[in-house]
Every structure is written in C-alpha cells, then in structure tokens.
Amino acid sequence: ASMSVAAGAAAQGIHYLRCPVSGNPGVLAAGNLTLIVSGERTAFENANELLSLVGSTVIYVGWSEEARVIKLAVNAMLAATAEMLAESITLCEASGVDRSVVLDVLARSAVSSPFIAYKRDPLNRRDYSATFTTAMLVKDLQLAAGVGETVAVPLPVTNLVAKLAKDSCD
C-alpha cells in the first residue's frame, strides 16, 4: 500500500515520506518519541525541523520503504523481548526468586535495554496496562513475516512470537 501511495504521490509531484514512530503515548508524553523516516532526502531535509517538534529523535534511513521495514523489525524485537521477559520472570518466580530481584538483574545485565528499563517499575507493581494492543502486534508481526517472505529471509522467531501472540487473542 505504501509503495502505491508513493507512486501516486510522485505522479502528482508530491513528496512522500514514510514516518513510523517508535514509542507509545507515555514515551510521547515524556518527549522521547523516535521517528523513523524514509523517502526523498530533500523532502526529509525540508521536513526535519517539523519532525523534530514531534520526536526527540529523528532518524533518516533511506529513500524508499526502509522506514516501514525497520519499524516492523523494531516491533518484532519488542515482541520477542516482551515474551522472553515474561518467561524469565515466571521461571525465576516459580523458582523462588523475588520479581524485583529478577528485574534488577535484567536491568543491569547484558540484556538490558530501554524497553526493560521502561517496563521495570510497572512490572514490579504488577501493572500490566496495555501500551499497544496484541491485535496490532500480531498484525505487525504478520507484516514482518510477509516482508521476510518477499525478500526470501526466514523469520522463525518472528513467526513463533506471532503465533504465541495470536493464540493469546483467540
């Protein structure tokens, strides 16, 4: 669909930027939204000042559909990380380790990430408020799998996490 919009825009002499974001409403409110942008470089340069008002980080990634693909890859990584985080907490708690200790170690270990830091306090409080729907995640994982098929790259973990997420919706 994005390629079709790009072609239609180009036919009309309109510059078209793809600009998915990384971050949820809380990240936006904190001023930490990341914009991933692709399209004509000159269109990006003309829009960069405006884009910088929306997000604290604006990253130009290429001239075509790169932003879309990177956003899908980011969501696939988040989905796999969230699944592993849940499994790790569950394993440790079932083995008698306090949740706060698990989260402290994960936050200070080689697997630490901004996502784990962001989820640490809510998980300690057992606050499972959704910041992104599972249905939307399943959609993004299926789109990522479709891109993988198109470019002949197998994505076994993405497909597995998509199945787990889809099964949790059913």
Tab-separated table of C-alpha atoms in Angstrom:
chain	number	residue	atom	x	y	z
A	1	ALA	CA	0.000	0.000	0.000
A	2	SER	CA	2.821	2.400	0.861
A	3	MET	CA	4.519	1.787	-2.484
A	4	SER	CA	1.228	2.505	-4.240
A	5	VAL	CA	0.778	5.746	-2.294
A	6	ALA	CA	4.374	6.712	-3.121
A	7	ALA	CA	3.787	6.103	-6.829
A	8	GLY	CA	0.545	8.102	-6.795
A	9	ALA	CA	2.188	10.958	-4.911
A	10	ALA	CA	5.153	11.004	-7.312
A	11	ALA	CA	2.779	11.080	-10.285
A	12	GLN	CA	1.261	14.245	-8.822
A	13	GLY	CA	4.640	15.791	-7.996
A	14	ILE	CA	4.065	15.332	-4.262
A	15	HIS	CA	6.895	14.351	-1.931
A	16	TYR	CA	6.025	11.361	0.251
A	17	LEU	CA	7.806	10.454	3.467
A	18	ARG	CA	7.242	7.242	5.378
A	19	CYS	CA	7.466	8.101	9.068
A	20	PRO	CA	6.521	5.394	11.558
A	21	VAL	CA	7.292	6.122	15.186
A	22	SER	CA	8.810	4.098	17.990
A	23	GLY	CA	7.161	4.800	21.297
A	24	ASN	CA	3.783	4.678	22.954
A	25	PRO	CA	1.710	7.548	24.392
A	26	GLY	CA	3.825	7.548	27.584
A	27	VAL	CA	7.027	7.831	25.568
A	28	LEU	CA	5.457	10.645	23.548
A	29	ALA	CA	4.354	12.472	26.717
A	30	ALA	CA	7.897	12.181	28.109
A	31	GLY	CA	9.242	13.735	24.912
A	32	ASN	CA	11.175	10.631	23.890
A	33	LEU	CA	9.430	9.574	20.683
A	34	THR	CA	11.655	8.288	17.867
A	35	LEU	CA	10.661	8.956	14.266
A	36	ILE	CA	11.996	6.620	11.594
A	37	VAL	CA	11.870	8.368	8.228
A	38	SER	CA	12.412	7.315	4.637
A	39	GLY	CA	11.667	8.982	1.331
A	40	GLU	CA	13.365	11.581	-0.822
A	41	ARG	CA	16.315	13.043	1.046
A	42	THR	CA	15.421	16.623	0.110
A	43	ALA	CA	11.834	16.120	1.326
A	44	PHE	CA	13.237	14.815	4.608
A	45	GLU	CA	15.599	17.777	4.938
A	46	ASN	CA	12.701	20.175	4.290
A	47	ALA	CA	10.510	18.429	6.884
A	48	ASN	CA	13.185	17.693	9.502
A	49	GLU	CA	12.559	20.807	11.601
A	50	LEU	CA	8.845	19.995	11.832
A	51	LEU	CA	9.536	16.314	12.519
A	52	SER	CA	11.895	17.311	15.337
A	53	LEU	CA	8.967	19.030	17.069
A	54	VAL	CA	7.158	15.679	17.186
A	55	GLY	CA	10.005	13.437	18.315
A	56	SER	CA	13.236	13.897	20.196
A	57	THR	CA	14.995	11.507	17.810
A	58	VAL	CA	14.520	11.676	14.049
A	59	ILE	CA	16.438	9.127	12.001
A	60	TYR	CA	16.608	9.202	8.207
A	61	VAL	CA	17.025	5.618	6.982
A	62	GLY	CA	16.725	5.681	3.202
A	63	TRP	CA	14.891	6.805	0.087
A	64	SER	CA	12.052	4.248	-0.182
A	65	GLU	CA	10.296	1.787	2.147
A	66	GLU	CA	13.156	1.328	4.634
A	67	ALA	CA	11.322	3.096	7.489
A	68	ARG	CA	8.395	0.688	7.232
A	69	VAL	CA	10.636	-2.366	7.315
A	70	ILE	CA	12.714	-1.043	10.223
A	71	LYS	CA	9.548	-0.273	12.224
A	72	LEU	CA	8.337	-3.837	11.689
A	73	ALA	CA	11.757	-5.135	12.772
A	74	VAL	CA	11.632	-2.964	15.913
A	75	ASN	CA	8.194	-4.316	16.798
A	76	ALA	CA	9.354	-7.890	16.185
A	77	MET	CA	12.275	-7.310	18.574
A	78	LEU	CA	9.934	-5.782	21.169
A	79	ALA	CA	7.544	-8.701	20.874
A	80	ALA	CA	10.305	-11.274	21.336
A	81	THR	CA	11.794	-9.273	24.223
A	82	ALA	CA	8.416	-8.973	25.945
A	83	GLU	CA	7.830	-12.717	25.591
A	84	MET	CA	11.272	-13.575	26.955
A	85	LEU	CA	10.871	-11.047	29.776
A	86	ALA	CA	7.589	-12.663	30.810
A	87	GLU	CA	9.094	-16.153	30.607
A	88	SER	CA	12.187	-15.119	32.573
A	89	ILE	CA	10.148	-13.516	35.358
A	90	THR	CA	7.815	-16.521	35.524
A	91	LEU	CA	10.706	-19.013	35.619
A	92	CYS	CA	12.515	-17.115	38.358
A	93	GLU	CA	9.414	-16.523	40.485
A	94	ALA	CA	8.449	-20.203	40.208
A	95	SER	CA	11.957	-20.977	41.449
A	96	GLY	CA	11.552	-18.696	44.471
A	97	VAL	CA	13.317	-15.568	43.183
A	98	ASP	CA	11.633	-12.273	44.008
A	99	ARG	CA	10.369	-10.383	40.970
A	100	SER	CA	12.164	-7.165	41.925
A	101	VAL	CA	15.474	-9.040	42.117
A	102	VAL	CA	14.912	-10.561	38.678
A	103	LEU	CA	14.092	-7.193	37.163
A	104	ASP	CA	17.072	-5.569	38.885
A	105	VAL	CA	19.452	-8.165	37.448
A	106	LEU	CA	17.930	-7.960	33.967
A	107	ALA	CA	18.151	-4.164	34.028
A	108	ARG	CA	21.871	-4.367	34.891
A	109	SER	CA	22.849	-7.288	32.688
A	110	ALA	CA	23.954	-7.728	29.100
A	111	VAL	CA	20.287	-7.984	28.037
A	112	SER	CA	19.369	-4.607	29.499
A	113	SER	CA	17.564	-2.247	27.144
A	114	PRO	CA	15.441	0.891	27.235
A	115	PHE	CA	12.404	-1.402	26.918
A	116	ILE	CA	13.339	-3.362	30.047
A	117	ALA	CA	14.034	-0.100	31.894
A	118	TYR	CA	10.651	1.254	30.785
A	119	LYS	CA	8.810	-1.902	31.890
A	120	ARG	CA	10.716	-2.419	35.149
A	121	ASP	CA	8.594	-0.295	37.521
A	122	PRO	CA	5.206	-1.297	36.076
A	123	LEU	CA	6.160	-4.985	36.218
A	124	ASN	CA	7.323	-4.607	39.815
A	125	ARG	CA	3.877	-3.141	40.599
A	126	ARG	CA	2.213	-5.894	38.541
A	127	ASP	CA	0.754	-3.188	36.341
A	128	TYR	CA	0.020	-4.853	33.025
A	129	SER	CA	-1.703	-1.884	31.410
A	130	ALA	CA	-1.530	-2.219	27.658
A	131	THR	CA	0.528	0.306	25.748
A	132	PHE	CA	-0.030	-1.477	22.415
A	133	THR	CA	-2.796	-3.954	21.614
A	134	THR	CA	-1.986	-7.589	20.998
A	135	ALA	CA	-4.071	-7.484	17.819
A	136	MET	CA	-1.913	-4.636	16.465
A	137	LEU	CA	1.230	-6.546	17.451
A	138	VAL	CA	0.009	-9.667	15.636
A	139	LYS	CA	-0.674	-7.516	12.554
A	140	ASP	CA	2.846	-6.066	12.639
A	141	LEU	CA	4.446	-9.483	13.157
A	142	GLN	CA	2.486	-10.895	10.229
A	143	LEU	CA	3.534	-7.927	8.097
A	144	ALA	CA	7.176	-8.513	9.103
A	145	ALA	CA	6.825	-12.187	8.177
A	146	GLY	CA	5.384	-11.124	4.810
A	147	VAL	CA	8.358	-8.853	4.158
A	148	GLY	CA	10.633	-11.746	5.093
A	149	GLU	CA	8.909	-13.981	2.561
A	150	THR	CA	9.153	-11.280	-0.116
A	151	VAL	CA	12.919	-10.967	0.324
A	152	ALA	CA	13.445	-14.702	0.998
A	153	VAL	CA	14.573	-14.258	4.613
A	154	PRO	CA	13.149	-16.848	7.027
A	155	LEU	CA	11.993	-15.339	10.333
A	156	PRO	CA	11.369	-18.337	12.605
A	157	VAL	CA	11.369	-16.367	15.889
A	158	THR	CA	9.085	-13.675	14.480
A	159	ASN	CA	6.696	-16.365	13.250
A	160	LEU	CA	6.772	-18.163	16.600
A	161	VAL	CA	6.125	-14.973	18.574
A	162	ALA	CA	3.322	-14.082	16.126
A	163	LYS	CA	1.721	-17.484	16.759
A	164	LEU	CA	2.038	-17.082	20.543
A	165	ALA	CA	0.542	-13.593	20.398
A	166	LYS	CA	-2.271	-14.690	18.061
A	167	ASP	CA	-3.078	-17.667	20.281
A	168	SER	CA	-3.375	-15.321	23.270
A	169	CYS	CA	-6.002	-13.302	21.347
A	170	ASP	CA	-8.124	-16.329	20.450
